[in-house]
């Protein structure tokens, strides 16, 4: 005999996109309070006022376990949301180029699944354990994340529709939000790279902290970008069923 549990989709979405932000603020906050010197130390020993995410979750405890627990709990909902979003997008029958559209959306979703997978590797393999896996996971995460966001924005703005279907006010608002978060994300990423290489070349005080600050913004805007899906899904009737 099975038990059926109905969970409103909005609850799942709030959980999936709130938990990573909560984990970030908790781990960075704990590092500032109890592990300030250890988490802000760099190879050239200049003063910094912020820890990197990698230092917070890889070098300090209990931050390491909090971060891994949060992402372990978050991973299944994120994969599930990515799959449900793909199914929703494939049912948009008003989109033009009907033979090509499914392949493009499936390819874009593959980028999203890879992004989530690289994020898991990045979370559970720290730079202190297997550095090359951690670094490759970070590179893979950023490439897949940026490509997925870019392709989604391009589809939102440029993919043809059937002549009798126009954008609704909700669609205009959601695609505008996606574009805004994507632009902030990519600009923050390149600014963080500037501070990272400047720190490595000149070892100025507080420059690494500026890199860390923009690293936080990259993570938070990535979460904000993906959370735009909350505006698209039915807030009243959308539910998922879980069987026990």
Short mmCIF file of C-alpha atoms in Angstrom, two decimals:
data_model
loop_
_atom_site.label_atom_id
_atom_site.label_comp_id
_atom_site.label_asym_id
_atom_site.label_seq_id
_atom_site.Cartn_x
_atom_site.Cartn_y
_atom_site.Cartn_z
CA UNK A 1 0.00 0.00 0.00
CA UNK A 2 1.51 3.31 -1.06
CA UNK A 3 1.10 6.78 0.40
CA UNK A 4 0.79 9.74 -1.92
CA UNK A 5 2.09 13.14 -0.82
CA UNK A 6 1.27 16.31 -2.77
CA UNK A 7 3.89 19.07 -2.53
CA UNK A 8 3.12 22.50 -4.04
CA UNK A 9 5.76 23.36 -6.62
CA UNK A 10 6.34 26.76 -5.03
CA UNK A 11 7.47 25.04 -1.81
CA UNK A 12 9.96 22.97 -3.77
CA UNK A 13 11.23 26.06 -5.61
CA UNK A 14 11.61 28.13 -2.44
CA UNK A 15 13.54 25.30 -0.80
CA UNK A 16 15.80 24.74 -3.82
CA UNK A 17 16.76 28.40 -4.27
CA UNK A 18 16.81 29.55 -0.64
CA UNK A 19 19.03 26.80 0.75
CA UNK A 20 22.19 27.62 -1.31
CA UNK A 21 22.02 31.31 -0.36
CA UNK A 22 21.51 30.40 3.29
CA UNK A 23 24.50 28.04 3.11
CA UNK A 24 26.68 30.78 1.58
CA UNK A 25 25.83 33.40 4.21
CA UNK A 26 26.19 30.88 7.04
CA UNK A 27 29.61 29.59 5.95
CA UNK A 28 31.06 33.02 5.16
CA UNK A 29 29.62 34.46 8.40
CA UNK A 30 31.09 31.66 10.51
CA UNK A 31 34.45 32.07 8.79
CA UNK A 32 34.50 35.79 9.58
CA UNK A 33 33.55 35.20 13.21
CA UNK A 34 35.60 32.15 14.19
CA UNK A 35 38.19 31.57 11.45
CA UNK A 36 38.97 35.07 10.19
CA UNK A 37 42.76 34.81 10.02
CA UNK A 38 42.78 31.28 8.59
CA UNK A 39 40.10 31.89 5.95
CA UNK A 40 41.47 35.24 4.72
CA UNK A 41 45.13 34.19 4.58
CA UNK A 42 46.69 34.13 1.10
CA UNK A 43 50.04 33.04 -0.28
CA UNK A 44 51.51 36.56 0.00
CA UNK A 45 50.26 37.24 3.57
CA UNK A 46 48.65 40.65 2.95
CA UNK A 47 45.57 41.79 4.87
CA UNK A 48 42.15 40.82 3.51
CA UNK A 49 38.73 41.36 5.04
CA UNK A 50 36.72 38.65 3.26
CA UNK A 51 37.30 34.89 2.80
CA UNK A 52 36.85 33.13 -0.50
CA UNK A 53 34.08 30.56 -0.75
CA UNK A 54 36.67 27.86 -1.37
CA UNK A 55 38.56 28.76 1.83
CA UNK A 56 35.35 28.93 3.86
CA UNK A 57 34.05 25.53 2.80
CA UNK A 58 37.35 23.69 2.34
CA UNK A 59 39.58 24.81 5.19
CA UNK A 60 37.17 25.46 8.05
CA UNK A 61 34.83 23.38 10.18
CA UNK A 62 31.87 23.11 10.65
CA UNK A 63 31.49 25.25 7.49
CA UNK A 64 32.67 22.39 5.28
CA UNK A 65 29.97 20.06 6.60
CA UNK A 66 27.22 22.70 6.54
CA UNK A 67 27.97 23.49 2.89
CA UNK A 68 28.06 19.84 1.84
CA UNK A 69 24.89 18.97 3.75
CA UNK A 70 22.98 21.88 2.22
CA UNK A 71 24.00 20.96 -1.31
CA UNK A 72 23.30 17.27 -0.72
CA UNK A 73 19.75 18.22 0.30
CA UNK A 74 19.47 20.70 -2.57
CA UNK A 75 20.76 18.53 -5.41
CA UNK A 76 17.72 16.30 -6.00
CA UNK A 77 15.24 19.23 -6.07
CA UNK A 78 17.50 21.13 -8.48
CA UNK A 79 17.75 18.18 -10.89
CA UNK A 80 14.01 17.62 -10.60
CA UNK A 81 13.26 21.29 -11.32
CA UNK A 82 15.59 21.22 -14.33
CA UNK A 83 13.77 18.17 -15.72
CA UNK A 84 10.30 19.65 -15.13
CA UNK A 85 11.36 22.92 -16.74
CA UNK A 86 12.55 21.03 -19.82
CA UNK A 87 9.19 19.23 -20.06
CA UNK A 88 7.36 22.54 -19.75
CA UNK A 89 9.47 24.17 -22.46
CA UNK A 90 9.03 21.24 -24.86
CA UNK A 91 5.25 21.71 -24.57
CA UNK A 92 5.36 25.29 -25.87
CA UNK A 93 3.58 24.55 -29.13
CA UNK A 94 3.49 28.20 -30.20
CA UNK A 95 7.26 28.29 -30.87
CA UNK A 96 8.44 28.41 -34.48
CA UNK A 97 11.00 26.15 -36.18
CA UNK A 98 9.25 23.17 -34.62
CA UNK A 99 11.74 20.57 -35.87
CA UNK A 100 14.76 22.40 -34.45
CA UNK A 101 13.26 23.78 -31.24
CA UNK A 102 13.24 20.50 -29.21
CA UNK A 103 16.88 19.77 -30.01
CA UNK A 104 17.95 23.26 -28.94
CA UNK A 105 16.01 23.04 -25.67
CA UNK A 106 17.33 19.55 -24.90
CA UNK A 107 20.89 20.75 -25.60
CA UNK A 108 20.34 23.76 -23.35
CA UNK A 109 18.99 21.53 -20.59
CA UNK A 110 22.05 19.28 -20.93
CA UNK A 111 24.17 22.36 -20.18
CA UNK A 112 22.03 22.95 -17.08
CA UNK A 113 22.42 19.33 -15.91
CA UNK A 114 26.19 19.58 -16.45
CA UNK A 115 26.24 22.85 -14.50
CA UNK A 116 24.53 21.14 -11.55
CA UNK A 117 26.88 18.15 -11.78
CA UNK A 118 30.01 20.30 -11.82
CA UNK A 119 28.60 22.22 -8.85
CA UNK A 120 28.26 18.98 -6.90
CA UNK A 121 31.85 18.01 -7.71
CA UNK A 122 32.99 21.49 -6.74
CA UNK A 123 31.14 21.13 -3.44
CA UNK A 124 32.28 17.66 -2.40
CA UNK A 125 35.89 17.76 -3.66
CA UNK A 126 37.72 20.68 -2.07
CA UNK A 127 40.93 22.25 -3.35
CA UNK A 128 42.75 20.77 -0.33
CA UNK A 129 41.71 17.23 -1.29
CA UNK A 130 42.09 16.85 -5.07
CA UNK A 131 42.99 20.27 -6.44
CA UNK A 132 42.78 19.49 -10.15
CA UNK A 133 39.25 18.06 -9.83
CA UNK A 134 38.15 21.11 -7.85
CA UNK A 135 39.65 23.50 -10.41
CA UNK A 136 38.26 21.60 -13.42
CA UNK A 137 34.85 21.48 -11.75
CA UNK A 138 34.91 25.24 -11.22
CA UNK A 139 35.84 25.86 -14.86
CA UNK A 140 33.17 23.42 -16.05
CA UNK A 141 30.55 24.98 -13.78
CA UNK A 142 31.25 28.51 -15.02
CA UNK A 143 31.34 27.53 -18.71
CA UNK A 144 28.10 25.52 -18.54
CA UNK A 145 26.41 28.14 -16.35
CA UNK A 146 27.22 31.06 -18.64
CA UNK A 147 26.38 29.13 -21.82
CA UNK A 148 23.07 27.94 -20.38
CA UNK A 149 22.08 31.44 -19.27
CA UNK A 150 23.15 32.99 -22.58
CA UNK A 151 21.31 30.41 -24.69
CA UNK A 152 18.15 30.77 -22.59
CA UNK A 153 18.22 34.56 -22.98
CA UNK A 154 18.75 34.24 -26.75
CA UNK A 155 15.80 31.84 -27.04
CA UNK A 156 13.63 34.18 -24.95
CA UNK A 157 14.39 37.19 -27.12
CA UNK A 158 15.01 35.86 -30.63
CA UNK A 159 13.32 32.48 -31.17
CA UNK A 160 10.42 32.93 -33.64
CA UNK A 161 6.83 32.30 -32.61
CA UNK A 162 3.72 31.51 -34.59
CA UNK A 163 2.21 34.69 -36.00
CA UNK A 164 -0.93 34.73 -33.84
CA UNK A 165 0.85 34.36 -30.46
CA UNK A 166 2.30 37.39 -28.71
CA UNK A 167 4.35 37.70 -25.56
CA UNK A 168 2.28 38.06 -22.40
CA UNK A 169 3.11 40.59 -19.70
CA UNK A 170 4.43 37.75 -17.54
CA UNK A 171 6.75 36.53 -20.31
CA UNK A 172 8.05 40.05 -20.88
CA UNK A 173 8.76 40.42 -17.16
CA UNK A 174 10.48 37.04 -16.75
CA UNK A 175 12.73 37.40 -19.79
CA UNK A 176 13.70 40.89 -18.58
CA UNK A 177 14.62 39.46 -15.17
CA UNK A 178 16.70 36.70 -16.77
CA UNK A 179 18.56 39.19 -18.93
CA UNK A 180 19.29 41.44 -15.93
CA UNK A 181 20.59 38.63 -13.72
CA UNK A 182 22.66 37.20 -16.59
CA UNK A 183 24.33 40.55 -17.29
CA UNK A 184 25.11 41.14 -13.61
CA UNK A 185 26.44 37.59 -13.34
CA UNK A 186 28.78 37.75 -16.33
CA UNK A 187 30.07 41.24 -15.50
CA UNK A 188 30.69 40.19 -11.90
CA UNK A 189 32.55 37.12 -13.11
CA UNK A 190 34.93 39.13 -15.30
CA UNK A 191 35.46 41.71 -12.56
CA UNK A 192 36.30 38.90 -10.14
CA UNK A 193 38.83 37.56 -12.64
CA UNK A 194 40.44 41.01 -12.83
CA UNK A 195 40.87 41.17 -9.06
CA UNK A 196 42.06 37.56 -8.92
CA UNK A 197 44.87 38.08 -11.44
CA UNK A 198 45.73 41.49 -9.98
CA UNK A 199 46.10 39.88 -6.56
CA UNK A 200 48.36 37.13 -7.94
CA UNK A 201 50.54 39.61 -9.82
CA UNK A 202 50.90 42.42 -7.26
CA UNK A 203 49.77 41.06 -3.87
CA UNK A 204 48.06 44.28 -2.77
CA UNK A 205 46.13 44.39 0.48
CA UNK A 206 42.34 43.83 0.21
CA UNK A 207 42.45 43.03 -3.51
CA UNK A 208 41.76 39.36 -2.88
CA UNK A 209 38.78 40.41 -0.75
CA UNK A 210 37.39 42.30 -3.73
CA UNK A 211 37.71 39.11 -5.74
CA UNK A 212 35.82 37.28 -2.96
CA UNK A 213 33.08 39.92 -2.93
CA UNK A 214 32.41 39.53 -6.65
CA UNK A 215 32.65 35.75 -6.28
CA UNK A 216 29.73 35.98 -3.83
CA UNK A 217 27.80 38.10 -6.34
CA UNK A 218 28.42 35.53 -9.08
CA UNK A 219 26.96 32.76 -6.90
CA UNK A 220 23.98 34.81 -5.72
CA UNK A 221 23.09 36.08 -9.19
CA UNK A 222 23.31 32.53 -10.53
CA UNK A 223 20.77 31.48 -7.90
CA UNK A 224 18.61 34.53 -8.69
CA UNK A 225 18.73 33.76 -12.41
CA UNK A 226 17.50 30.20 -11.94
CA UNK A 227 14.85 31.28 -9.42
CA UNK A 228 13.08 33.30 -12.16
CA UNK A 229 11.36 30.01 -13.00
CA UNK A 230 9.20 30.69 -9.92
CA UNK A 231 7.47 33.46 -11.87
CA UNK A 232 6.66 31.12 -14.76
CA UNK A 233 5.13 28.17 -12.95
CA UNK A 234 1.57 28.16 -11.68
CA UNK A 235 1.63 29.38 -8.09
CA UNK A 236 -1.77 27.97 -7.19
CA UNK A 237 -2.25 24.63 -8.89
CA UNK A 238 1.26 23.36 -9.57
CA UNK A 239 2.07 20.28 -7.46
CA UNK A 240 4.33 17.28 -7.57
CA UNK A 241 3.43 13.84 -6.25
CA UNK A 242 5.74 11.66 -4.16
CA UNK A 243 4.90 8.01 -3.50
CA UNK A 244 6.04 6.02 -0.47
#
